[in-house]
Amino acid sequence: MREDVENLDITDVTANWVNAAVLQHQIDERIKALADLSHTPLFFGRLDYLHAPGADKAEGAEGERFYIGRRHVHDAEGDPMVIDWRAPVSQPFYRASKKDPMDVGLRRRFGYTSGDLTAYEDEHLSDPSEAAATSKLLQQEIERPRVGPMRDIVATIQPEQDEIVRAGLAGSVCVQGGPGTGKTAVGLHRVAYLLYAHRERLARTGTLVIGPNKSFLHYIEQVLPALGELEVKQATVDDLVAHVEVRGTDDATAAVVKGDARMAEVLRRAVRSHVTLPTEGVVVVRGSRRWRVPAYELETIVGELLDRDIRYGAAREALPQRIAHAVLVQMERSGEAPDDRVQDAVARNTAVKAAVKAIWPPVDPAKLVLRLLTDADFLAVHADGILDEDEQKEILWSKPVRSVKSAKWSPADAVLIDEATDLVQRTHSLGHVVLDEAQDLSPMQYRAVGRRCTTGSATVLGDLAQGTTPWATRSWDEALAHLGKGEAVIEELTVGFRVPTDVIAYASRLLPHIAPGLTPVASVRENPGFFEVRPTTVDEQVVDACEELLRNEGSVGLIAADARIPALTEALAAAGLTYLGPGEETTAQTRLTLVPASLAKGLEYDYVVLDEPQAVVDGEPDERTGLRRLYVALTRAVSGLTVTHAAPLPQQLA
């Protein structure tokens, strides 16, 4: 298939060089999408239907066989050899069971080692004499060691995951899932499915995956290309709102106030305050005639625009046309017959432009936010009845700032500027947005993401127990309301595929203290996993624990409180142990990653050494947030966890 595309001759196909360049780009992208992936087989399953799908199921009707794979593959004649996992005919591979065989006589799973076919396993779903059994190949694939970036799960998608993956494009979905339940994979595979089912529409409107940080995005960036999807953009919330350079930080109290949804009304008031009702009329001179629009008529026009509550910039663009229309009405009454060209000319008239500038001046969003944060009187006027005096003092800057460029903006300030920008000019909306680790967003950040999918849908992924910011989400209903997707369906994944039983049981001791209403994750892994709590006295013993785990196959993560990273860096260097940073791809030579606890979210390693749990808790502004950060760190392991500590463990783990 790739060679067919490479051999296409477009010499005499296009009308001009522009069309030729566009077509060549499309061909290049198609070749990329058809690239072979090492150790990745083209098919992983087979379905033998009792009857041909869609055919009359009368007695004697012949069945049909389909091979299921990551990509559609056809032969030289164009006949399908492998069916894409997203096709409707592939769905029974994930959903069929002994109770509901879905007209499948046989389901076969193939096992591979380094890309070579090494095993297969059959289930005769329509045979009442064969008992249902757990798939050994499925279990092995789930428990396969993690080396390198995140991989797709198309061979192991479970029925409850498949329902979410194949949910329609029109509705938004929120997935609450504990550690290792596959919520990130479900979100990414949902994007792949939607691109398959609605390719033309999403090609026009665009798709976006939003992650918590660059390390996480780097970790997941190969999943969609492996499924042939190359056009999906990835970003963090900070990337979306990067109107100014962020060089500052807020303390927790100020960040909570700035992230509160009430700030949206403060900004709306501040933007609209720039409108000044006219006190004088407008006189338009055309040739020997003078046309006057009186102040009371201008006031009516301005009032109508304010009542419509459209974007500030859109109203400002409409105002000269509305004034020009009032002039044209007078012209028509006097017997003239003006057309649209005359109205446009009047709208560009010097007197009209001057009136618009005085009534509805332009607003720079960054300058507006800067004034709110530095001018106590201006803030007090527009925050009256919304923020109390203490809250206003919290967000006011103590030192004056000369300009937007010299200001040390914080991440929360950038979100406020994005809100103000949207009040002035509507933000472009995409067809579908996936928001991962959503529990850490502030209400204002939810609004920023929601603006990117006002006319599209969203897939929201997260775990309330892993909220590690002072403004972390308290309920999904509240979060979805801020996102503008209050109608979204909330699904819960409670079956754990990644974290071993002993590890998740230990971490779940924290749940009553951090998220009392959540259902603990139940691990389905047959391997209980390696788990040990080891007292230490020196950092060299932490390094020893890493070296012990490196004797096993797979990746090892050393997770520690951010403040402990410099000391552990020295200890690893002294031992001659090389390591990577979060999100960097492991290799056969370097399988150890040193991870600050603040960046551990969303990552996974075969084995984890968690250093000083109490230091992880103490590194956060409050105990609840610290315990949530600890819960995240405890649940990054796939095969084993060693907890090392010199200080006493948090009492919640007792």
XYZ file of C-alpha atoms in Angstrom:
654
model
C 0.000 0.000 0.000
C 2.849 2.353 0.802
C 4.670 1.547 -2.436
C 1.489 2.263 -4.415
C 1.388 5.773 -2.953
C 5.143 6.307 -3.416
C 4.843 5.374 -7.107
C 2.024 7.828 -7.887
C 2.937 10.157 -10.780
C 1.305 13.577 -10.420
C 3.315 15.298 -13.176
C 0.331 16.062 -15.448
C -2.457 15.826 -12.860
C -2.550 19.321 -11.376
C -3.434 22.649 -12.983
C -0.748 24.743 -11.280
C 2.204 24.555 -8.889
C 0.021 25.387 -5.850
C -2.244 22.403 -6.440
C 0.823 20.254 -7.075
C 2.374 21.300 -3.745
C -0.873 20.586 -1.854
C -1.258 17.177 -3.498
C 2.378 16.293 -2.828
C 1.915 17.220 0.844
C -1.139 14.934 1.046
C 0.849 12.113 -0.534
C 3.727 12.633 1.912
C 1.304 12.521 4.850
C -0.281 9.322 3.491
C 3.156 7.706 3.240
C 3.881 8.690 6.859
C 0.570 7.215 7.971
C 1.447 3.921 6.256
C 4.839 3.607 7.962
C 5.784 0.229 9.412
C 6.172 0.219 13.199
C 8.784 -2.078 14.685
C 7.380 -4.769 16.979
C 3.811 -3.773 16.012
C 1.844 -6.438 14.111
C -0.776 -5.420 11.558
C -3.467 -7.629 13.089
C -4.143 -9.011 16.556
C -7.483 -10.772 16.253
C -9.922 -12.714 14.094
C -13.704 -12.969 14.053
C -15.583 -15.841 12.419
C -19.207 -14.773 12.003
C -21.919 -17.451 11.823
C -23.563 -15.387 9.071
C -22.250 -12.604 6.859
C -22.899 -9.290 8.657
C -25.993 -7.633 7.268
C -27.068 -10.750 5.361
C -30.256 -12.729 5.901
C -29.594 -15.148 8.758
C -31.711 -17.869 7.228
C -30.563 -21.434 7.685
C -27.765 -22.283 5.317
C -26.449 -18.712 4.985
C -22.659 -18.727 4.953
C -20.563 -17.002 7.588
C -17.647 -14.659 7.032
C -14.162 -14.253 8.502
C -12.439 -10.988 9.366
C -8.950 -10.239 10.658
C -8.958 -7.277 13.058
C -5.992 -4.887 13.262
C -4.765 -1.391 14.022
C -5.088 -0.322 10.392
C -7.137 -1.202 7.350
C -5.008 -3.286 4.974
C -6.015 -4.256 1.434
C -4.383 -6.427 -1.205
C -3.247 -5.504 -4.715
C -6.844 -5.759 -5.998
C -8.144 -3.483 -3.249
C -9.910 -6.268 -1.336
C -9.673 -5.929 2.475
C -7.285 -8.284 4.261
C -7.335 -6.624 7.711
C -10.277 -4.625 9.055
C -9.667 -1.470 11.082
C -10.479 -1.989 14.778
C -12.804 1.028 14.600
C -15.073 -0.420 11.906
C -18.579 -1.527 13.027
C -17.833 -5.107 11.960
C -14.911 -5.166 14.445
C -17.017 -4.191 17.450
C -17.901 -7.764 18.534
C -14.172 -8.423 19.054
C -14.492 -6.188 22.123
C -18.132 -6.639 23.111
C -19.101 -10.244 22.301
C -19.388 -12.708 25.196
C -20.820 -16.129 25.996
C -24.007 -14.394 27.169
C -24.215 -12.269 24.016
C -22.123 -13.819 21.210
C -23.283 -11.170 18.668
C -23.446 -13.864 15.932
C -19.748 -14.687 16.396
C -18.853 -18.346 16.242
C -15.131 -17.925 16.990
C -13.000 -15.120 18.372
C -9.265 -15.636 18.009
C -6.601 -13.571 19.760
C -3.045 -13.604 18.425
C 0.010 -13.295 20.647
C 3.184 -11.610 19.430
C 6.735 -11.309 20.713
C 8.802 -8.518 19.105
C 6.426 -8.518 16.152
C 6.606 -12.294 15.553
C 3.436 -14.387 15.828
C 4.055 -16.740 18.771
C 0.629 -17.843 19.999
C -3.095 -17.803 19.404
C -6.127 -18.445 21.548
C -9.682 -19.342 20.505
C -13.074 -18.723 22.098
C -16.106 -20.473 20.611
C -18.642 -17.943 21.785
C -21.704 -19.650 20.302
C -20.781 -23.121 21.588
C -22.811 -23.804 24.765
C -20.531 -26.693 25.729
C -17.468 -24.439 26.069
C -17.227 -22.557 29.373
C -16.226 -18.895 29.522
C -12.579 -18.430 30.498
C -10.165 -15.561 31.153
C -7.902 -14.924 28.189
C -4.272 -15.681 29.026
C -3.037 -13.667 26.035
C -5.148 -10.712 27.092
C -3.708 -10.917 30.605
C -0.142 -11.158 29.274
C -0.662 -8.143 27.018
C -2.043 -6.086 29.917
C 0.888 -7.047 32.159
C 3.596 -6.670 29.486
C 6.539 -4.532 30.740
C 6.428 -0.787 29.987
C 9.512 0.410 28.149
C 9.407 3.626 26.167
C 6.401 5.876 25.563
C 2.769 4.956 26.091
C 1.429 2.460 23.562
C -2.025 1.811 22.144
C -4.406 -0.699 23.761
C -6.393 -1.725 20.682
C -5.781 -5.417 21.415
C -6.989 -5.173 25.017
C -9.908 -2.697 25.012
C -12.526 -3.910 27.484
C -16.314 -3.753 26.884
C -16.885 -0.856 29.312
C -13.984 1.029 27.703
C -15.272 0.288 24.200
C -18.652 1.858 25.011
C -16.919 5.128 25.861
C -14.550 4.941 22.877
C -17.450 4.530 20.427
C -19.764 7.140 21.984
C -21.057 9.574 19.350
C -19.439 12.865 18.391
C -22.498 14.975 19.249
C -22.354 14.351 23.006
C -19.616 15.103 25.524
C -18.339 12.427 27.906
C -16.680 12.707 31.320
C -14.683 9.684 32.522
C -13.919 9.327 36.223
C -11.260 6.667 36.568
C -8.877 5.657 39.320
C -5.194 4.894 38.719
C -4.554 2.306 36.025
C -8.155 2.098 34.762
C -7.052 3.192 31.284
C -8.866 6.526 31.127
C -6.063 8.240 29.174
C -5.935 5.382 26.685
C -9.725 5.484 26.376
C -9.598 9.215 25.620
C -6.910 8.838 22.948
C -8.643 5.879 21.322
C -11.912 7.827 21.358
C -10.182 10.534 19.302
C -8.953 7.882 16.867
C -12.468 6.426 16.606
C -14.106 9.825 16.052
C -11.579 10.661 13.324
C -12.470 7.370 11.655
C -16.242 7.844 11.953
C -16.369 11.612 11.258
C -13.172 12.265 9.329
C -14.397 14.971 6.954
C -16.126 16.988 9.663
C -13.180 16.840 12.087
C -10.736 17.562 9.267
C -12.529 20.917 8.914
C -13.034 21.723 12.594
C -9.929 20.146 14.168
C -9.187 18.038 17.235
C -7.020 18.758 20.261
C -5.616 16.727 23.164
C -4.882 18.774 26.309
C -2.528 17.324 28.931
C -1.219 18.560 32.287
C 2.397 19.199 31.234
C 4.947 18.713 28.434
C 6.339 15.520 29.987
C 2.915 13.899 29.865
C 2.296 14.985 26.266
C 5.687 13.605 25.246
C 4.796 10.323 26.941
C 1.517 9.900 24.999
C 2.522 11.469 21.679
C 3.130 8.162 19.830
C -0.276 6.577 20.527
C -2.308 8.287 17.803
C 0.412 8.153 15.082
C 0.663 4.398 15.726
C -3.026 4.230 14.780
C -2.434 6.256 11.617
C -3.723 9.580 12.996
C -1.143 12.320 12.429
C -3.242 15.496 12.479
C -4.271 15.689 16.155
C -2.722 18.652 17.959
C -1.485 18.410 21.564
C -1.135 21.218 24.082
C -1.244 22.159 27.749
C -3.713 24.710 29.122
C -0.764 27.114 29.479
C -0.096 26.732 25.738
C -3.713 27.658 24.938
C -3.597 30.916 26.904
C -0.065 31.997 25.977
C -0.981 35.601 25.093
C 1.846 36.880 27.308
C 5.147 35.498 28.573
C 4.687 33.831 31.963
C 7.575 34.658 34.298
C 5.922 34.915 37.700
C 4.022 32.799 40.201
C 1.145 33.322 42.631
C 0.842 32.092 46.156
C -1.932 29.546 46.647
C -4.501 32.040 48.015
C -4.090 34.495 45.136
C -4.165 31.686 42.559
C -7.435 30.359 44.020
C -9.091 33.791 43.760
C -7.799 34.376 40.220
C -9.001 30.923 39.209
C -12.486 31.445 40.661
C -15.319 31.645 38.111
C -16.439 34.945 39.681
C -13.469 36.605 37.963
C -15.306 36.182 34.658
C -17.980 38.659 35.784
C -15.332 41.079 37.099
C -13.671 41.020 33.679
C -16.988 41.381 31.840
C -17.814 44.491 33.874
C -14.333 45.915 33.283
C -14.549 45.414 29.519
C -18.040 46.925 29.204
C -17.026 49.895 31.366
C -15.143 51.297 28.386
C -18.433 52.072 26.619
C -19.445 55.703 27.118
C -22.971 56.847 26.271
C -22.894 59.711 23.724
C -23.653 63.288 24.778
C -23.432 64.851 21.317
C -24.804 63.893 17.950
C -22.838 62.963 14.805
C -22.851 65.188 11.729
C -21.950 63.514 8.425
C -21.091 65.758 5.472
C -21.637 64.329 1.964
C -21.212 66.785 -0.827
C -23.389 69.809 -0.108
C -25.646 67.945 2.325
C -25.224 67.516 6.076
C -26.861 64.635 7.906
C -27.166 64.648 11.696
C -27.767 61.667 13.964
C -28.851 63.127 17.329
C -27.401 61.990 20.669
C -30.633 60.309 21.805
C -30.673 58.135 18.662
C -27.002 57.210 19.167
C -27.823 56.308 22.768
C -30.583 53.993 21.548
C -28.189 52.289 19.110
C -25.553 51.825 21.837
C -28.170 50.515 24.280
C -29.379 47.929 21.755
C -25.839 46.691 21.161
C -25.208 46.405 24.916
C -28.497 44.532 25.418
C -27.523 41.990 22.743
C -24.481 41.132 24.906
C -22.345 40.234 21.901
C -18.541 40.341 21.931
C -17.136 43.801 22.632
C -15.151 43.826 19.392
C -18.080 42.599 17.288
C -20.310 45.339 18.724
C -17.605 47.911 18.030
C -17.470 46.778 14.399
C -21.272 46.912 14.167
C -21.609 50.430 15.621
C -20.391 52.436 12.561
C -22.707 50.400 10.313
C -25.649 51.100 12.646
C -24.850 54.836 12.611
C -24.512 54.744 8.816
C -27.875 52.983 8.557
C -29.491 55.813 10.563
C -28.029 58.301 8.051
C -29.312 56.231 5.108
C -32.831 56.262 6.555
C -32.681 60.074 6.539
C -31.376 60.060 2.955
C -34.251 57.852 1.804
C -36.804 60.133 3.535
C -35.378 63.074 1.581
C -35.881 61.272 -1.712
C -32.413 59.823 -2.325
C -31.820 56.168 -3.186
C -28.564 55.174 -1.461
C -27.181 51.640 -1.774
C -24.786 49.466 0.283
C -21.770 51.282 -1.098
C -23.074 54.551 0.283
C -23.653 52.942 3.696
C -20.071 51.607 3.728
C -18.756 55.049 2.762
C -20.740 56.710 5.574
C -19.455 54.095 8.062
C -15.897 55.075 7.079
C -16.633 58.794 7.411
C -14.213 60.698 9.677
C -17.009 61.978 11.941
C -18.450 58.470 12.377
C -15.010 57.009 13.140
C -14.390 59.728 15.746
C -17.766 59.028 17.397
C -17.113 55.277 17.501
C -13.690 55.840 19.059
C -15.220 58.045 21.745
C -18.230 55.820 22.460
C -16.734 52.357 22.008
C -12.917 52.597 22.194
C -10.703 49.559 21.456
C -9.731 47.388 24.447
C -6.393 45.610 24.856
C -7.093 42.505 27.017
C -3.616 42.372 28.565
C -3.683 46.086 29.454
C -7.147 45.653 30.951
C -6.031 42.776 33.207
C -2.887 44.695 34.149
C -5.023 47.650 35.252
C -7.284 45.379 37.315
C -4.275 43.882 39.094
C -2.482 47.178 39.749
C -5.250 49.789 40.166
C -7.059 49.197 43.466
C -9.839 51.691 42.684
C -10.498 50.208 39.230
C -10.654 46.693 40.713
C -12.894 47.811 43.584
C -15.456 49.311 41.190
C -15.747 46.207 39.016
C -15.389 43.608 41.792
C -17.978 45.297 43.997
C -20.379 42.663 45.330
C -18.299 39.865 43.755
C -14.971 39.818 45.609
C -14.634 40.980 49.201
C -11.886 43.401 50.269
C -9.522 40.646 51.415
C -9.861 38.808 48.094
C -9.198 42.018 46.189
C -6.055 42.639 48.242
C -4.850 39.091 47.549
C -4.798 39.565 43.774
C -3.489 43.147 43.680
C 0.188 43.451 42.802
C 2.285 45.157 45.461
C 4.652 46.871 43.013
C 3.637 49.105 40.076
C 4.385 47.836 36.570
C 5.319 50.052 33.648
C 3.987 47.959 30.770
C 2.491 44.641 29.684
C 5.897 43.388 28.520
C 7.687 44.182 31.767
C 5.008 42.558 33.925
C 5.803 39.222 35.574
C 2.638 37.408 34.604
C 1.637 34.222 36.416
C -0.148 31.242 34.804
C -3.425 32.371 36.429
C -2.960 35.882 34.986
C -2.596 34.411 31.495
C -5.956 32.652 31.925
C -7.563 35.981 32.916
C -6.141 37.596 29.769
C -7.576 34.726 27.716
C -11.010 35.355 29.261
C -10.735 39.071 28.493
C -9.602 38.282 24.950
C -12.707 36.162 24.434
C -14.917 38.981 25.748
C -13.447 41.200 23.030
C -13.290 38.651 20.203
C -14.753 35.144 20.037
C -12.290 32.257 20.454
C -12.116 29.753 17.591
C -13.944 26.511 18.419
C -12.706 23.025 17.507
C -14.708 19.931 16.638
C -13.514 17.827 19.578
C -11.286 18.384 22.591
C -9.867 15.740 24.942
C -8.990 17.135 28.365
C -6.845 14.787 30.460
C -6.035 15.089 34.179
C -8.930 17.527 34.302
C -9.348 17.378 38.073
C -6.469 19.857 38.530
C -8.023 22.709 36.575
C -9.455 25.869 38.121
C -12.929 27.078 37.085
C -11.330 29.775 34.927
C -9.122 27.176 33.229
C -12.217 25.077 32.516
C -13.767 28.137 30.890
C -10.614 28.583 28.770
C -10.864 24.980 27.535
C -14.635 25.249 27.063
C -14.138 28.209 24.728
C -12.159 25.903 22.430
C -15.148 23.552 21.966
C -18.257 25.743 22.198
C -19.569 24.341 18.907
C -17.914 20.932 19.344
C -17.816 18.195 21.960
C -15.379 17.191 24.681
C -14.006 14.086 26.376
C -13.042 14.927 29.963
C -10.749 12.495 31.793
C -9.684 12.571 35.414
C -9.733 11.245 38.946
C -11.060 13.399 41.775
C -8.724 11.578 44.183
C -5.701 12.789 42.200
C -6.521 16.495 42.376
C -3.265 18.103 43.528
C -3.934 21.836 43.227
C -5.503 24.064 45.893
C -8.362 24.724 43.439
C -8.811 21.055 42.450
C -12.242 19.986 41.234
C -14.708 18.993 43.946
C -17.302 17.400 41.651
C -17.581 16.631 37.962
C -21.000 18.291 37.727
C -19.434 21.564 38.861
C -16.458 21.165 36.509
C -18.652 20.386 33.494
C -20.799 23.436 34.208
C -17.701 25.664 34.061
C -16.647 23.896 30.862
C -20.033 24.672 29.312
C -20.824 20.955 28.923
C -23.344 20.444 31.728
C -25.167 17.864 29.599
C -22.125 15.536 29.403
C -22.572 11.908 30.430
C -20.400 10.913 33.417
C -18.923 7.399 33.239
C -16.860 5.691 35.951
C -14.082 3.164 35.353
C -13.322 1.104 38.475
C -11.433 -1.881 37.020
C -7.672 -1.433 37.274
C -5.436 -2.927 34.575
C -2.135 -1.252 35.424
C -1.556 -1.109 39.175
C -0.894 -4.431 40.986
C -3.344 -5.566 43.670
C -1.029 -5.076 46.658
C 0.053 -1.630 45.502
C -3.455 -0.277 44.835
C -4.680 -1.706 48.144
C -1.909 0.181 49.983
C -2.577 3.440 48.113
C -6.346 3.107 48.680
C -5.762 3.621 52.410
C -5.583 7.312 51.525
C -8.991 7.461 49.773
C -11.127 8.082 52.892
C -8.976 11.147 53.593
C -8.790 12.595 50.061
C -11.999 11.525 48.252
C -14.433 9.787 50.623
C -17.152 9.176 48.019
C -15.055 7.414 45.388
C -15.126 3.678 44.700
C -11.680 2.094 45.250
C -10.100 0.594 42.132
C -10.279 -3.205 41.914
C -7.210 -4.619 40.160
C -7.772 -7.487 37.707
C -4.106 -8.303 37.377
C -3.251 -11.918 38.153
C 0.217 -10.858 39.281
C -0.197 -9.358 42.780
C 2.977 -7.371 42.185
C 6.079 -6.711 44.218
C 5.526 -4.398 47.188
C 7.869 -3.388 50.017
C 8.157 -0.636 52.605
C 11.854 -0.178 53.438
C 13.261 2.069 56.213
C 16.496 3.871 55.212
C 19.069 6.088 56.886
C 21.080 7.464 53.924
C 20.372 8.319 50.270
C 22.736 5.572 49.111
C 20.133 3.046 50.301
C 17.567 4.651 48.010
C 19.985 4.191 45.103
C 20.471 0.547 46.189
C 16.707 0.021 45.919
C 16.791 1.408 42.355
C 19.675 -0.905 41.386
C 17.799 -3.914 42.760
C 14.720 -3.127 40.676
C 16.841 -2.511 37.556
C 17.773 -6.208 37.642
C 14.201 -6.883 36.463
C 12.935 -6.330 32.935
C 11.292 -2.977 32.232
C 11.444 0.642 33.334
C 12.120 2.006 36.829
C 10.927 5.360 38.166
C 12.448 7.030 41.225
C 9.733 9.421 42.455
C 10.498 11.933 45.183
C 9.345 15.254 46.588
C 10.596 18.133 44.428
C 12.808 19.364 47.265
C 14.562 15.968 47.434
C 15.561 15.878 43.737
C 18.955 17.672 44.119
C 20.104 15.293 46.884
C 19.019 12.219 44.931
C 20.692 13.591 41.791
C 23.985 13.702 43.692
C 23.475 10.197 45.101
C 22.776 8.739 41.649
C 25.809 10.513 40.172
C 28.024 9.231 43.005
C 26.863 5.686 42.268
C 27.504 6.133 38.522
C 23.849 5.423 37.751
C 22.552 7.172 34.609
C 18.950 8.322 34.518
C 16.399 10.213 32.415
C 13.981 13.091 33.065
C 10.170 12.697 33.077
C 8.740 12.000 29.627
C 12.111 11.058 28.091
C 12.073 7.740 26.280
C 13.739 4.852 28.071
C 16.268 2.716 26.215
C 17.834 -0.675 26.809
C 20.867 1.121 28.285
C 19.001 3.663 30.456
C 15.815 2.466 32.102
C 15.808 4.644 35.240
C 13.872 7.933 35.376
C 14.152 10.489 38.197
C 10.718 12.049 38.645
C 9.751 15.048 40.824
C 6.411 14.221 42.473
C 4.861 17.303 40.857
C 5.436 15.787 37.383
C 4.507 12.160 38.110
C 0.853 12.452 37.148
C -0.139 10.358 34.125
C 3.229 8.575 33.882
C 3.806 4.875 34.530
C 6.813 2.623 35.153
C 7.215 -1.121 35.588
C 8.834 -0.563 38.967
C 8.800 2.487 41.218
C 10.924 3.548 44.162
C 8.956 6.149 46.126
C 11.250 8.180 48.357
C 10.052 9.786 51.628
C 6.229 9.836 51.441
C 6.015 12.407 54.240
C 8.242 14.800 52.242
C 5.829 14.468 49.305
C 2.944 15.462 51.598
C 4.901 18.319 53.179
C 5.784 19.744 49.761
C 2.189 20.904 49.181
C 0.345 23.917 50.653
C -2.050 21.782 52.720
C -2.270 18.198 53.957
C -5.170 17.140 51.741
C -3.374 18.264 48.590
C -0.191 16.588 49.848
C -1.987 13.296 50.445
C -3.456 13.469 46.932
C 0.021 14.051 45.515
C 1.200 11.012 47.481
C -1.698 8.941 46.100
C -0.587 9.832 42.582
C 3.031 8.864 43.304
C 2.051 5.552 44.919
C 0.044 4.479 41.872
C 2.603 4.878 39.075
C 3.909 1.287 39.315
C 2.901 -1.500 36.925
C 4.768 -4.454 38.474
C 6.271 -3.397 41.785
C 6.713 -0.633 44.338
C 9.387 -0.008 46.965
C 8.650 2.742 49.489
C 11.809 4.078 51.172
C 11.685 6.383 54.175
C 13.942 7.773 56.885
C 11.202 9.958 58.388
C 8.024 8.341 59.795
C 5.322 7.479 57.258
C 2.145 9.605 57.140
C -0.322 8.309 59.716
C -2.965 7.825 56.991
C -0.867 4.950 55.582
C -0.748 3.137 58.926
